[in-house]
JSON list of C-alpha atoms in Angstrom, two decimals:
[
{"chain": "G", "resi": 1, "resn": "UNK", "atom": "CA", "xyz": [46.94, 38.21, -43.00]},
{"chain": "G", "resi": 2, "resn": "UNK", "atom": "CA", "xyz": [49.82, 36.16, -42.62]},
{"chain": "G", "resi": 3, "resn": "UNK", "atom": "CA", "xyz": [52.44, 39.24, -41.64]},
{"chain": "G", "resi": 4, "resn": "UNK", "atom": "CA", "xyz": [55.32, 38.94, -39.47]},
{"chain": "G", "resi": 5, "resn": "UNK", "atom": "CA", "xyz": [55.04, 41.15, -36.33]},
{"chain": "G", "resi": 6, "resn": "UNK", "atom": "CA", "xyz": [57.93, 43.03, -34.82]},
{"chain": "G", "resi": 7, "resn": "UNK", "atom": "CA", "xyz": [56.82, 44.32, -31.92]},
{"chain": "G", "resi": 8, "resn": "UNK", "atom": "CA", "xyz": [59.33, 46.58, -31.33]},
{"chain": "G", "resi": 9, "resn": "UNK", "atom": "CA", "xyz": [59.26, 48.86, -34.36]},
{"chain": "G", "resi": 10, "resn": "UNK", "atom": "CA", "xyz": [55.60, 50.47, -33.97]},
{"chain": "G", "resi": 11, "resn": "UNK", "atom": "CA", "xyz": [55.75, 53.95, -35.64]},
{"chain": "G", "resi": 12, "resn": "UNK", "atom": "CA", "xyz": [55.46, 54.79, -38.92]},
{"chain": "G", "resi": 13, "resn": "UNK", "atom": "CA", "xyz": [58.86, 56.45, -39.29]},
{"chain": "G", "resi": 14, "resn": "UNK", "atom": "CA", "xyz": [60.19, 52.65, -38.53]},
{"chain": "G", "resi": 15, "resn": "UNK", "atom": "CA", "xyz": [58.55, 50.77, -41.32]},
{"chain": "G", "resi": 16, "resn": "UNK", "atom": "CA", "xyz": [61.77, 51.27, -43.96]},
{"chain": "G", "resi": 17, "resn": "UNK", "atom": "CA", "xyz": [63.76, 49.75, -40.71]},
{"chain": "G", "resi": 18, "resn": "UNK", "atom": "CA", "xyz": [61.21, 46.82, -41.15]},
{"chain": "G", "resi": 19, "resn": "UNK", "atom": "CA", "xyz": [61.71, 46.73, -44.63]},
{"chain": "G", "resi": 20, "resn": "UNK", "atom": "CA", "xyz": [65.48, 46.76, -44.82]},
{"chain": "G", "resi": 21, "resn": "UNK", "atom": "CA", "xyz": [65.31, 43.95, -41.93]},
{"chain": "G", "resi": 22, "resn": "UNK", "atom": "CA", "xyz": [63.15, 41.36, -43.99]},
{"chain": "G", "resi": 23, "resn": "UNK", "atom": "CA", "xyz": [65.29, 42.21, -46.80]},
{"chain": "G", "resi": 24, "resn": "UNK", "atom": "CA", "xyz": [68.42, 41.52, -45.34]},
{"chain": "G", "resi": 25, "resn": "UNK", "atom": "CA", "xyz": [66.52, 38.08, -43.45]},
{"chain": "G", "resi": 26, "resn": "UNK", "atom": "CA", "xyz": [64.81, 37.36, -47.39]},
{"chain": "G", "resi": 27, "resn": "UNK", "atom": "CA", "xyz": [68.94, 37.53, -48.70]},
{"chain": "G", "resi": 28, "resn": "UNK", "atom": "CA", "xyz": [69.71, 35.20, -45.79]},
{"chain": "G", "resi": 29, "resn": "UNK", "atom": "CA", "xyz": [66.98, 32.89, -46.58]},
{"chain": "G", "resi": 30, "resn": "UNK", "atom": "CA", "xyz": [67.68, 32.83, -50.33]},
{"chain": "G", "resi": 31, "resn": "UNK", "atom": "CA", "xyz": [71.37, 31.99, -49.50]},
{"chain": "G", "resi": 32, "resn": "UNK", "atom": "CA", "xyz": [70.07, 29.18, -47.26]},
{"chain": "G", "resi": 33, "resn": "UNK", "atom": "CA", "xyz": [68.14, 27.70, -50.16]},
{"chain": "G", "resi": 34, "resn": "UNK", "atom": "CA", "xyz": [64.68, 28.65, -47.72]},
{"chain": "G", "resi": 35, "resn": "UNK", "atom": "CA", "xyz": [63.13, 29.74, -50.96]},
{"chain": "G", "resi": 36, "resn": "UNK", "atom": "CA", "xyz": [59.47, 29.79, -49.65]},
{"chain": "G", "resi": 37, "resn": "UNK", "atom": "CA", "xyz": [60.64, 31.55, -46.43]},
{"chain": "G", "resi": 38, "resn": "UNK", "atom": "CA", "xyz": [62.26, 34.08, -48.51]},
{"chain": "G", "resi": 39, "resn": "UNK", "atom": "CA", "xyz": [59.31, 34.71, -51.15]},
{"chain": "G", "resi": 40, "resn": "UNK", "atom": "CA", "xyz": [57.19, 35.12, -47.68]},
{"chain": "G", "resi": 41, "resn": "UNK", "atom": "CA", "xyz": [58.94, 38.03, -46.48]},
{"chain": "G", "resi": 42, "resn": "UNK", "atom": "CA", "xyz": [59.55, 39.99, -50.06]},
{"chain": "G", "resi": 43, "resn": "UNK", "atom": "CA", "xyz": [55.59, 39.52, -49.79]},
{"chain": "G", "resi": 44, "resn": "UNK", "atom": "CA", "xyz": [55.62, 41.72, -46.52]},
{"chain": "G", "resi": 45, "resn": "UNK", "atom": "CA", "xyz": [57.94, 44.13, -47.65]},
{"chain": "G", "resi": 46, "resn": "UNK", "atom": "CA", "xyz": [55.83, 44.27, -51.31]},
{"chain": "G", "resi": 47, "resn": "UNK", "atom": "CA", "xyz": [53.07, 45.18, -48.62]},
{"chain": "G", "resi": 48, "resn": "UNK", "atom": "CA", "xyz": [55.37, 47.75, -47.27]},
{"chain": "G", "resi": 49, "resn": "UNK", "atom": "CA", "xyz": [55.96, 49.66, -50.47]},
{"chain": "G", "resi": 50, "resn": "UNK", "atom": "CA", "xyz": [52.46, 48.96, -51.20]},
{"chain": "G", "resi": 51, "resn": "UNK", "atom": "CA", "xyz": [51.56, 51.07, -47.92]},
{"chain": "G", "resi": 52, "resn": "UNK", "atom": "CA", "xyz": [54.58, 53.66, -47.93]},
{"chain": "G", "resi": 53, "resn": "UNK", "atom": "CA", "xyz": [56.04, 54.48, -51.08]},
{"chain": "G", "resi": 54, "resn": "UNK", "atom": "CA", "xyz": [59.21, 53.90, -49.88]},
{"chain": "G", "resi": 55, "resn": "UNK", "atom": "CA", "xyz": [61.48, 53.74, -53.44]},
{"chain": "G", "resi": 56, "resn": "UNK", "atom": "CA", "xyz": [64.43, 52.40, -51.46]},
{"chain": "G", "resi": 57, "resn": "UNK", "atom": "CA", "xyz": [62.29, 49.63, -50.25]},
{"chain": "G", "resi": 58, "resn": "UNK", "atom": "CA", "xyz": [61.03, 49.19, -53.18]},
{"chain": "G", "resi": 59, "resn": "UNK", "atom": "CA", "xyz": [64.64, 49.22, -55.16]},
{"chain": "G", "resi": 60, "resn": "UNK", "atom": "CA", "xyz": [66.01, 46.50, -52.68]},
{"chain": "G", "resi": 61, "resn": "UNK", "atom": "CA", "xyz": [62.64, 44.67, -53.18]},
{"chain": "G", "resi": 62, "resn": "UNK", "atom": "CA", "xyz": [63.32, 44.17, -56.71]},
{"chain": "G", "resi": 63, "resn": "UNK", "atom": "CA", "xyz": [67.40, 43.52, -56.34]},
{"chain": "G", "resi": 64, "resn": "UNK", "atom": "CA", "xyz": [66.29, 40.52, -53.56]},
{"chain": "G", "resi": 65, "resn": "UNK", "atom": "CA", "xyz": [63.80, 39.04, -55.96]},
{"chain": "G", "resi": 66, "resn": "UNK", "atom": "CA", "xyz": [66.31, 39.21, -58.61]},
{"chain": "G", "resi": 67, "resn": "UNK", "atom": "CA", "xyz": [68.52, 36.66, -56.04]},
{"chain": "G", "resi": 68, "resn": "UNK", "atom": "CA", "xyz": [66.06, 34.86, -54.90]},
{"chain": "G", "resi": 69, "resn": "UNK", "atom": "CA", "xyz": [64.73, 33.78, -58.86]},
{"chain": "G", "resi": 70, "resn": "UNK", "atom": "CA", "xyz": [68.38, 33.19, -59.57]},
{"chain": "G", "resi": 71, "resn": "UNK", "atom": "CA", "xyz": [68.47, 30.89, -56.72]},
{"chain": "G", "resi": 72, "resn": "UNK", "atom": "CA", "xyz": [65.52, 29.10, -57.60]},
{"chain": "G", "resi": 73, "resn": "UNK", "atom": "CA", "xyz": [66.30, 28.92, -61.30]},
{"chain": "G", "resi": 74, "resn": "UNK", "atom": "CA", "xyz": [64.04, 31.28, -62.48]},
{"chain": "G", "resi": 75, "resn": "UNK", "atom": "CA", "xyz": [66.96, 32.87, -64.43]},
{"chain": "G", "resi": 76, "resn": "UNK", "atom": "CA", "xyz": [64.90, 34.88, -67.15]},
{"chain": "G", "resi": 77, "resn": "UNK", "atom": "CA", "xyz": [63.03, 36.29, -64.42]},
{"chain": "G", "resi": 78, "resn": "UNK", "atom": "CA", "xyz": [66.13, 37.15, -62.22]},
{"chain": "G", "resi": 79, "resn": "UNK", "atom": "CA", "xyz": [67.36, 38.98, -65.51]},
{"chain": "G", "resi": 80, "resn": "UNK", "atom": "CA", "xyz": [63.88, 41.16, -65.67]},
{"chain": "G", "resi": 81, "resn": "UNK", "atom": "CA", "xyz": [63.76, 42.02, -61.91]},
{"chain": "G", "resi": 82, "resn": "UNK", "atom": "CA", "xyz": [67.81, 42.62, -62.32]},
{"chain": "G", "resi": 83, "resn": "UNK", "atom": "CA", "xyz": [67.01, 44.89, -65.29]},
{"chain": "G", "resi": 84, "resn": "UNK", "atom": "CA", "xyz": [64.24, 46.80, -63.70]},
{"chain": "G", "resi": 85, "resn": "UNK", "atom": "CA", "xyz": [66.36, 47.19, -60.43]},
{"chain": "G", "resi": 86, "resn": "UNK", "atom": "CA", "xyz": [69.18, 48.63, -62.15]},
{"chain": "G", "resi": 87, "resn": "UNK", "atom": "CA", "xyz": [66.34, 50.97, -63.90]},
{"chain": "G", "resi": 88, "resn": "UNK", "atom": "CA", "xyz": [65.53, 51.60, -60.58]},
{"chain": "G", "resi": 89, "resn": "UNK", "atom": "CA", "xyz": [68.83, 52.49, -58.93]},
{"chain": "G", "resi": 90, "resn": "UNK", "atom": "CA", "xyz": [69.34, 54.86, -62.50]},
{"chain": "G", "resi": 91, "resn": "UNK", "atom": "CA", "xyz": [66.66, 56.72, -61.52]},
{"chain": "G", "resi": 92, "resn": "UNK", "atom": "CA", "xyz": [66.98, 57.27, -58.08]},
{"chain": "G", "resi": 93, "resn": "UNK", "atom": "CA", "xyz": [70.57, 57.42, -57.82]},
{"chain": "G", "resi": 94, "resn": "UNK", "atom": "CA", "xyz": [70.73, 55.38, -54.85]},
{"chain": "G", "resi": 95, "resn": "UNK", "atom": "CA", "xyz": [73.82, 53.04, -55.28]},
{"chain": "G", "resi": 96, "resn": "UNK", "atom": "CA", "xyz": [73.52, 49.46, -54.02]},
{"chain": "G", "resi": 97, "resn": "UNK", "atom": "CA", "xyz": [74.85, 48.79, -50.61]},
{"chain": "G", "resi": 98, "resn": "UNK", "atom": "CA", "xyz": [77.90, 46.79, -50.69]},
{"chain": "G", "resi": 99, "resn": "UNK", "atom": "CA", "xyz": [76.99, 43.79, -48.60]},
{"chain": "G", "resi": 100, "resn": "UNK", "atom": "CA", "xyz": [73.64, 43.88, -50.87]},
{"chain": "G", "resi": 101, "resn": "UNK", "atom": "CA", "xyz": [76.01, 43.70, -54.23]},
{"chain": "G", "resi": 102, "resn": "UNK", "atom": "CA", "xyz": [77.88, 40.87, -52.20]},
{"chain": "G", "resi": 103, "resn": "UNK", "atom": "CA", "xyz": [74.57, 38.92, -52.62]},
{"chain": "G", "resi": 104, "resn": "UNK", "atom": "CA", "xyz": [73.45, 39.86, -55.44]},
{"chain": "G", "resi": 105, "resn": "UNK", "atom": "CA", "xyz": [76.06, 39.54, -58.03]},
{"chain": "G", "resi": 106, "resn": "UNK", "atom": "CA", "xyz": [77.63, 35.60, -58.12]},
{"chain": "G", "resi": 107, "resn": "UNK", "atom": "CA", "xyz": [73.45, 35.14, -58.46]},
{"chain": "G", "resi": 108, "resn": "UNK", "atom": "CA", "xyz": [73.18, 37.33, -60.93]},
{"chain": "G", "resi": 109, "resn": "UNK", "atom": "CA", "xyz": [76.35, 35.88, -62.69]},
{"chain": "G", "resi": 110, "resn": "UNK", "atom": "CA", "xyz": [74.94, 32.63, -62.12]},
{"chain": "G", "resi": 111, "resn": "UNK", "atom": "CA", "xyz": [71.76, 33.96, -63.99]},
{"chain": "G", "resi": 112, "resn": "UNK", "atom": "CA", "xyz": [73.59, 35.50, -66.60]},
{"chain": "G", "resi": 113, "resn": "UNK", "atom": "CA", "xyz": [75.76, 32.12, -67.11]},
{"chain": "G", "resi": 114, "resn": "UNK", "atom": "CA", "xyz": [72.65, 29.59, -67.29]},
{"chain": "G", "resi": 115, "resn": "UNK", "atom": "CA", "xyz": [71.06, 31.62, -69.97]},
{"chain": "G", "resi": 116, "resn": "UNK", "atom": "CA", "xyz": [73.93, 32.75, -71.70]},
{"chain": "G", "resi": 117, "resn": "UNK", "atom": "CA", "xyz": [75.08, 36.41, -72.44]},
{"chain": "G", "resi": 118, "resn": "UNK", "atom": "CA", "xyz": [73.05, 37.13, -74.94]},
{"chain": "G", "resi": 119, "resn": "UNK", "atom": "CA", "xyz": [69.87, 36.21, -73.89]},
{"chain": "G", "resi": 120, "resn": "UNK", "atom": "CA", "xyz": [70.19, 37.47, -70.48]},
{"chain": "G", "resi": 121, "resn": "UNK", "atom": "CA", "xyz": [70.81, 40.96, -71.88]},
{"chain": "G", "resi": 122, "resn": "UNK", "atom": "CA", "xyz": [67.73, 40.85, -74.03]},
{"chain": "G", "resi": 123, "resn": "UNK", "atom": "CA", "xyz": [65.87, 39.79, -70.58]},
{"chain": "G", "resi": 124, "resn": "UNK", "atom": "CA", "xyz": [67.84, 42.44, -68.63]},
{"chain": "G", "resi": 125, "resn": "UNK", "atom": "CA", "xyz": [66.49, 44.93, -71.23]},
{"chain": "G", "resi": 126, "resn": "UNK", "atom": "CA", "xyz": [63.21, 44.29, -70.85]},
{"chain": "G", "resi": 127, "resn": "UNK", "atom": "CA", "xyz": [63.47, 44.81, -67.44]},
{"chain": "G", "resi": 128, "resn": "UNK", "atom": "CA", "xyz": [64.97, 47.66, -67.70]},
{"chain": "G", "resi": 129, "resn": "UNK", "atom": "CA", "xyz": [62.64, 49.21, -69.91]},
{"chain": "G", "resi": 130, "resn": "UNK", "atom": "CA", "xyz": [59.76, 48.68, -67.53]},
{"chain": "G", "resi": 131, "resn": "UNK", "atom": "CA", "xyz": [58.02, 51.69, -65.68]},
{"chain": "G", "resi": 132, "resn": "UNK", "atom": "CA", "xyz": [58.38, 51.79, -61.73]},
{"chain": "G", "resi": 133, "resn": "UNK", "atom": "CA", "xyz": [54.89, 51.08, -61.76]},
{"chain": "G", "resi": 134, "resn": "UNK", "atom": "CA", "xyz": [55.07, 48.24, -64.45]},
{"chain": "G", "resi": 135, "resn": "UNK", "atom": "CA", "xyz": [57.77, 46.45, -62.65]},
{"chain": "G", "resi": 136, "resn": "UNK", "atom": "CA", "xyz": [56.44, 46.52, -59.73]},
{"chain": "G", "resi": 137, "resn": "UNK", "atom": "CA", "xyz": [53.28, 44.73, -60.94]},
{"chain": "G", "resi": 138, "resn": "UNK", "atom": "CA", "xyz": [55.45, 42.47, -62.49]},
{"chain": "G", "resi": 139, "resn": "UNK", "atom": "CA", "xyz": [56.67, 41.69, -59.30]},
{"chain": "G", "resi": 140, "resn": "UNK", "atom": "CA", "xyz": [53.65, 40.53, -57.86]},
{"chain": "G", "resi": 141, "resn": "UNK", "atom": "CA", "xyz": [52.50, 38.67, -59.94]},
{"chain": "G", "resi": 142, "resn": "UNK", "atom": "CA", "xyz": [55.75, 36.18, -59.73]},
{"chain": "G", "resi": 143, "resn": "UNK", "atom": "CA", "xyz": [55.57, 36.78, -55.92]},
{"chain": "G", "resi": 144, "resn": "UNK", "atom": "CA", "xyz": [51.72, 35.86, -55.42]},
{"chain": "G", "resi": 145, "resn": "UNK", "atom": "CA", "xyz": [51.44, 33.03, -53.09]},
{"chain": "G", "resi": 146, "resn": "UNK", "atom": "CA", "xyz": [49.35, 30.92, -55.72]},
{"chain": "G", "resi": 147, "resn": "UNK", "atom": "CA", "xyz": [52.21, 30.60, -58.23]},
{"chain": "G", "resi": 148, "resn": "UNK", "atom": "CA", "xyz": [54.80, 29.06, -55.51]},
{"chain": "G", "resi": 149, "resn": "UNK", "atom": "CA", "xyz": [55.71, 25.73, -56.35]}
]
């Protein structure tokens, strides 16, 4: 239902390859302003995590989305995925990837400017304070197709 194919990766041990690719195309797309384009492929790799668990995944999931609502404007929202990424990366100990933190941080900054300091740390918070589980429900629900606009 509406996923991308990539023919070439077709075992299982390949789908966080797939996952780390649309993540790095969603980053691409979010810089490019292709907003819908983006949200499209953060769907697939949602699906991804849906179907393998993959925390990594599912940590760069959240840090992408984070961009892309920054881009869009959707700057409380980029402060709770932000917040529940970092929760994320505190918990797994996985560090963000350099050219990912290239990304993510002049959106985040932009974010964090737009709603000013203080209430993008009480939004950040709340992120933070969300369950794996909880933010990744979260999650869908801003990236379900019916809410694009």
């Amino acid at each position: 239902k509406g996923r991308m194919t990539v023919p070439f990766f077709d075992a299982p041990a390949d789908v966080d390859i797939v996952a780390v690719s649309l993540l790095n195309l969603a980053m691409v797309a979010t810089l490019g302003k292709a907003h819908a384009a983006a949200r499209a492929m953060l769907v697939e790799v949602l699906q991804i995590v849906d179907e393998s668990g993959l925390r990594p995944a599912a940590q760069g999931l959240l840090e992408a989305s984070a961009g892309l609502a920054a881009s869009n404007d959707e700057c409380e929202q980029s402060a709770r995925l932000f917040g529940a990424a970092e929760a994320q990366t505190a918990a797994t100990g996985l560090a963000r990837d350099p050219a990912d933190e290239a990304f993510l941080a002049p959106l985040i900054a932009t974010a964090r400017q737009s709603l000013g300091a203080d209430a993008f740390a009480v939004a950040s918070a709340a992120g933070r304070a969300l369950s794996y589980d909880a933010a990744i429900a979260e999650l869908r629900r801003w990236l379900d197709p019916a809410t694009i606009q």
